[in-house]
C-alpha cells in the first residue's frame, strides 16, 4: 500500500527546521491531558522550546493569542477543560496563531468523538494522530483499543489525505512510518523505535513539539515531517542505549537535547 | 505475629499469572490521583498492560464497562472526580468487570474516609493498601501520617481478613512483606526493597497493576500475590542497580519490562 | 550590582538545617500545579520529607492545619483550585503553620496576577520566585516570557528586599545565584548548574522543599539559603554525571538523597 509518489524526509530539511526552531525557542501553550503534562514539558524543554501549560478561565484566551503556537490534546477530556480547549483554539485562530489537535482515542466513545469533531471545526493548523484515530476521523475506520492503534500507518495515508482536504489542515499519522500530508502531497519519515510506545506521552508530546515546530517554521508538510524525523532519530539513539522503557525515557530526553541540526 | 498457616507465594503461580497477563494485555481503566498518573501508565505499559485514564463525564461509565478492569485511587479526591469514581465503580460492577480500590490515606481525614467507605459499598474485587489504611478500614487503627503507614504489614493481617469478610472482597496489604487474603486464606510475598517507598506512585501503580492482573487472571488470592511477587522481584533488581531514588525509578520500569515468566 | 554586604551561604548552616530537616521528616502539604506534582513529590521524598498533595473541598483546611508546612504554587491556576489554595493558606496561617508561595509567571497575565496578590495578602512565611516574578511583585518589572525569567537574579535583589518588607515575609530569588532576604539582611547561595532549567518542576519543587525546610527549621534567612545551597550542590553533582536533561533528572533525585549533612 506504499505509494511511489510518497517522498522520504530530506535530512537537510530536518536540519534547517530544527535550527530555526532552536533559534526562535517558541513559546508553546499546551492544554494537554492529565497524564502527560510532565513529559510534554520536558520534551519541549529538551528540544529547545519554552512550554507553558495555561488552563485558567481568565487567562487562557489571552495566552493563546500571544504564544507562538498552541497544542490541544483530548487525552483526558472533561467538561470544564474542554471549554478551555475551545476558548484557546478560537483565540489562537483569531490571533492568527497556529494550533495543533491531538485527537486521542478518536473513535472509541461517542462523547469524546463529538468533542473532537467540534474542535476540528475550529481550524487547527495540523492534526496528529495514530492510524486508527485518523482513519476514524476520515470516516473509514472504527477507532483503536483504548489509546492504542489497531491499524498500521500505511493503512491511514489515504484517510489522512481525505481528512486534510476536508478540514483544510495538515495531517500527520505516526506509526512505524510517519506520514505528513496537506491533502495533496505526502512526505514520509522512517525510523524510530517501537520502544517509544512503552513510554506514556511520547506521542502526545510529539503533537506539542509539532506545534512548536509549526510556530517557529510555519505550517507546511515539510515542517511536520522534519519534526517527525527529528523525533525518530532521537528514538533510535535512545533505543540503542536503553535496557527498557525506564532508561529509554531518560535517553530519549537526552537525545532530543544532544541532537544538533548538523547531525542530519 | 506471623502465622504458620500463611503460605509464601509460589513462583510457578507468579510465572503463570504473569504469562496470562501478558498474553491478554488487559485494558485497564485508571481513575487515579493527580500525582501518579504518569508512573501508573508507565508501570502498566512496562508490565504489559494497556492503560487508559478516562475521567470524562460522558464516557467514564461506558469505558468502565468495556475495560478488562478498573482501578480507583483516592489519593487526591475532590468532589467532581469522586463522582466519576463512583460512576465508574458502579458501571464496572454492573457490567461484571472487576475493579480495585486503593484507599490512600484512609483514617487521616473524616471527609476522605466517608468517600472511601462509600466506594467500599460499591463492590470492589480487591482493596490494596498499606497496614495503617487496612487497619483503619477494618476498625482497628487510626490511620497513618499523611500517606505513610505507621504500622508494619504483619500487624494488619487479621484486619485484612476482617475487612475481606465484611465486604466480600480480596484485600492486599503491602509493606516489607505483602499479604493477600480473601478473608479465609492468606498468602504472603516477601522481598522487594524499601527504596521503592522513595518513589511516588509505586504503591498506587501496584494497585492499578493488580487491577490488570485480576482483569486477565480472575480475582483470587493467587492472582493478587502473583502481582506482588512480580513487583517485589522488579524492586529487588532495580535496587541492585540503583544509586538512589531517581535511578531506581528508571531501573524499576526496566525490570518490570525485562522480567519474564521464566524468571520465576 | 552585587553588594559587598551580601554574605554567601555558610556550609555549616546548610549541614545543620539539612540534619534537622531529615530528623523531623516534615509533612509538607503541597497544592501545586498540574505539571510538576510527580517531581515535587519525588524531590521531597528524596530529600527526606513526607509530601502529601491534598486538594479536596472537605479536607484541605484540616490538613493544612496539621502539616508541618504548606506549599502553594500557582503554575496552573483555575477557579476551583485557587479557592482551595486560599482555604489552605488561611487555615495554615490561623494554625500557625508556615506556608510558601511560588508566584509562577507573575507579571504575565492580569487574571493570574490578581490571584497572586490576593495570596500574598494571606501571609506566606516565604515567597520563592525567579527574578522577573519577584521584580514584578515588587513593582519594578513587567514579568518574564511564559514561565521563564528575562532578568538575572542580581537584578532582583533590591526588589526582593522591597517585597519582603512590604509583606513581612521572606523572599527567595533563584537564578545563577540565589538570594534570600527578610528585607534587611541578604544571603546568597552560588553554584548549581543551568541544566536544571531544562527539567520542568525543579524550581517549583524547590519551593515545596523550602516549605519543608521552614517547617522543620523555622522561617529565617538562614533556613532559606540552606535549602538553596543544598539544592545547588545536588544540581552540581547531577550535572557532572548527566548527558542531558533526562539523565540529569535521575541524577538530581539521586544526589538529593545521597547528600548528607557531613558533605557540607
Short mmCIF file of N, CA and C in Angstrom, two decimals, chain A residues 195 197-200 244-246, chain B residues 18 21-22 25 39-51 209 230 250 252-260:
data_model
loop_
_atom_site.label_atom_id
_atom_site.label_comp_id
_atom_site.label_asym_id
_atom_site.label_seq_id
_atom_site.Cartn_x
_atom_site.Cartn_y
_atom_site.Cartn_z
N UNK A 195 10.11 0.81 21.02
CA UNK A 195 10.21 1.01 22.48
C UNK A 195 9.48 2.29 22.91
N UNK A 197 6.68 3.32 22.23
CA UNK A 197 5.26 3.12 22.56
C UNK A 197 5.07 2.62 23.99
N UNK A 198 6.17 2.27 24.67
CA UNK A 198 6.07 1.79 26.06
C UNK A 198 6.26 2.91 27.07
N UNK A 199 6.44 4.13 26.58
CA UNK A 199 6.57 5.30 27.47
C UNK A 199 5.39 6.21 27.22
N UNK A 200 4.58 6.42 28.24
CA UNK A 200 3.37 7.20 28.04
C UNK A 200 3.73 8.65 27.70
N UNK A 244 15.38 -0.80 28.74
CA UNK A 244 13.94 -0.98 28.86
C UNK A 244 13.29 0.39 28.82
N UNK A 245 11.98 0.44 29.07
CA UNK A 245 11.27 1.72 28.90
C UNK A 245 11.67 2.81 29.90
N UNK A 246 12.15 2.42 31.08
CA UNK A 246 12.57 3.42 32.06
C UNK A 246 13.81 4.15 31.59
N UNK B 18 1.67 -14.09 35.33
CA UNK B 18 2.31 -13.07 34.50
C UNK B 18 2.18 -13.41 33.02
N UNK B 21 -1.36 -12.61 31.95
CA UNK B 21 -1.47 -11.15 31.91
C UNK B 21 -0.88 -10.60 30.60
N UNK B 22 0.32 -11.07 30.26
CA UNK B 22 0.98 -10.57 29.05
C UNK B 22 0.26 -11.00 27.78
N UNK B 25 -2.89 -8.79 27.61
CA UNK B 25 -2.62 -7.34 27.57
C UNK B 25 -3.88 -6.57 27.96
N UNK B 39 3.49 7.72 36.21
CA UNK B 39 4.14 6.47 36.59
C UNK B 39 3.17 5.30 36.53
N UNK B 40 1.90 5.54 36.82
CA UNK B 40 0.93 4.45 36.73
C UNK B 40 0.83 3.94 35.30
N UNK B 41 0.71 4.85 34.36
CA UNK B 41 0.65 4.44 32.95
C UNK B 41 1.94 3.73 32.56
N UNK B 42 3.08 4.25 33.00
CA UNK B 42 4.36 3.65 32.60
C UNK B 42 4.57 2.27 33.23
N UNK B 43 4.12 2.08 34.46
CA UNK B 43 4.22 0.77 35.09
C UNK B 43 3.35 -0.24 34.33
N UNK B 44 2.14 0.16 33.97
CA UNK B 44 1.26 -0.75 33.25
C UNK B 44 1.82 -1.08 31.87
N UNK B 45 2.35 -0.07 31.19
CA UNK B 45 2.94 -0.32 29.87
C UNK B 45 4.16 -1.23 29.98
N UNK B 46 5.03 -0.96 30.95
CA UNK B 46 6.24 -1.77 31.10
C UNK B 46 5.90 -3.21 31.44
N UNK B 47 4.86 -3.39 32.26
CA UNK B 47 4.48 -4.73 32.68
C UNK B 47 3.80 -5.51 31.55
N UNK B 48 3.12 -4.77 30.67
CA UNK B 48 2.46 -5.45 29.55
C UNK B 48 0.97 -5.24 29.46
N UNK B 49 0.45 -4.19 30.11
CA UNK B 49 -0.98 -3.89 30.01
C UNK B 49 -1.19 -2.67 29.11
N UNK B 50 -2.43 -2.34 28.87
CA UNK B 50 -2.79 -1.17 28.09
C UNK B 50 -3.59 -0.23 29.00
N UNK B 51 -2.93 0.81 29.54
CA UNK B 51 -3.62 1.71 30.46
C UNK B 51 -4.43 2.77 29.72
N UNK B 209 -1.88 -2.07 38.61
CA UNK B 209 -1.35 -3.31 38.03
C UNK B 209 -2.15 -4.50 38.54
N UNK B 230 5.76 -10.43 41.61
CA UNK B 230 6.37 -9.88 40.38
C UNK B 230 6.95 -8.49 40.66
N UNK B 250 13.89 4.52 37.09
CA UNK B 250 14.19 4.02 35.74
C UNK B 250 14.41 2.51 35.74
N UNK B 252 13.42 0.35 37.83
CA UNK B 252 12.20 -0.38 38.18
C UNK B 252 11.34 -0.62 36.93
N UNK B 253 11.17 0.42 36.14
CA UNK B 253 10.39 0.27 34.90
C UNK B 253 11.10 -0.70 33.95
N UNK B 254 12.41 -0.58 33.86
CA UNK B 254 13.16 -1.53 33.01
C UNK B 254 12.94 -2.97 33.50
N UNK B 255 13.03 -3.15 34.82
CA UNK B 255 12.92 -4.51 35.38
C UNK B 255 11.53 -5.10 35.15
N UNK B 256 10.50 -4.27 35.30
CA UNK B 256 9.14 -4.76 35.04
C UNK B 256 9.02 -5.29 33.61
N UNK B 257 9.68 -4.60 32.71
CA UNK B 257 9.62 -4.98 31.30
C UNK B 257 10.50 -6.20 31.01
N UNK B 258 11.67 -6.24 31.64
CA UNK B 258 12.63 -7.31 31.35
C UNK B 258 12.23 -8.65 31.97
N UNK B 259 11.57 -8.61 33.11
CA UNK B 259 11.22 -9.86 33.79
C UNK B 259 10.27 -10.70 32.94
N UNK B 260 10.58 -11.97 32.84
CA UNK B 260 9.76 -12.89 32.05
C UNK B 260 9.20 -13.98 32.97
#
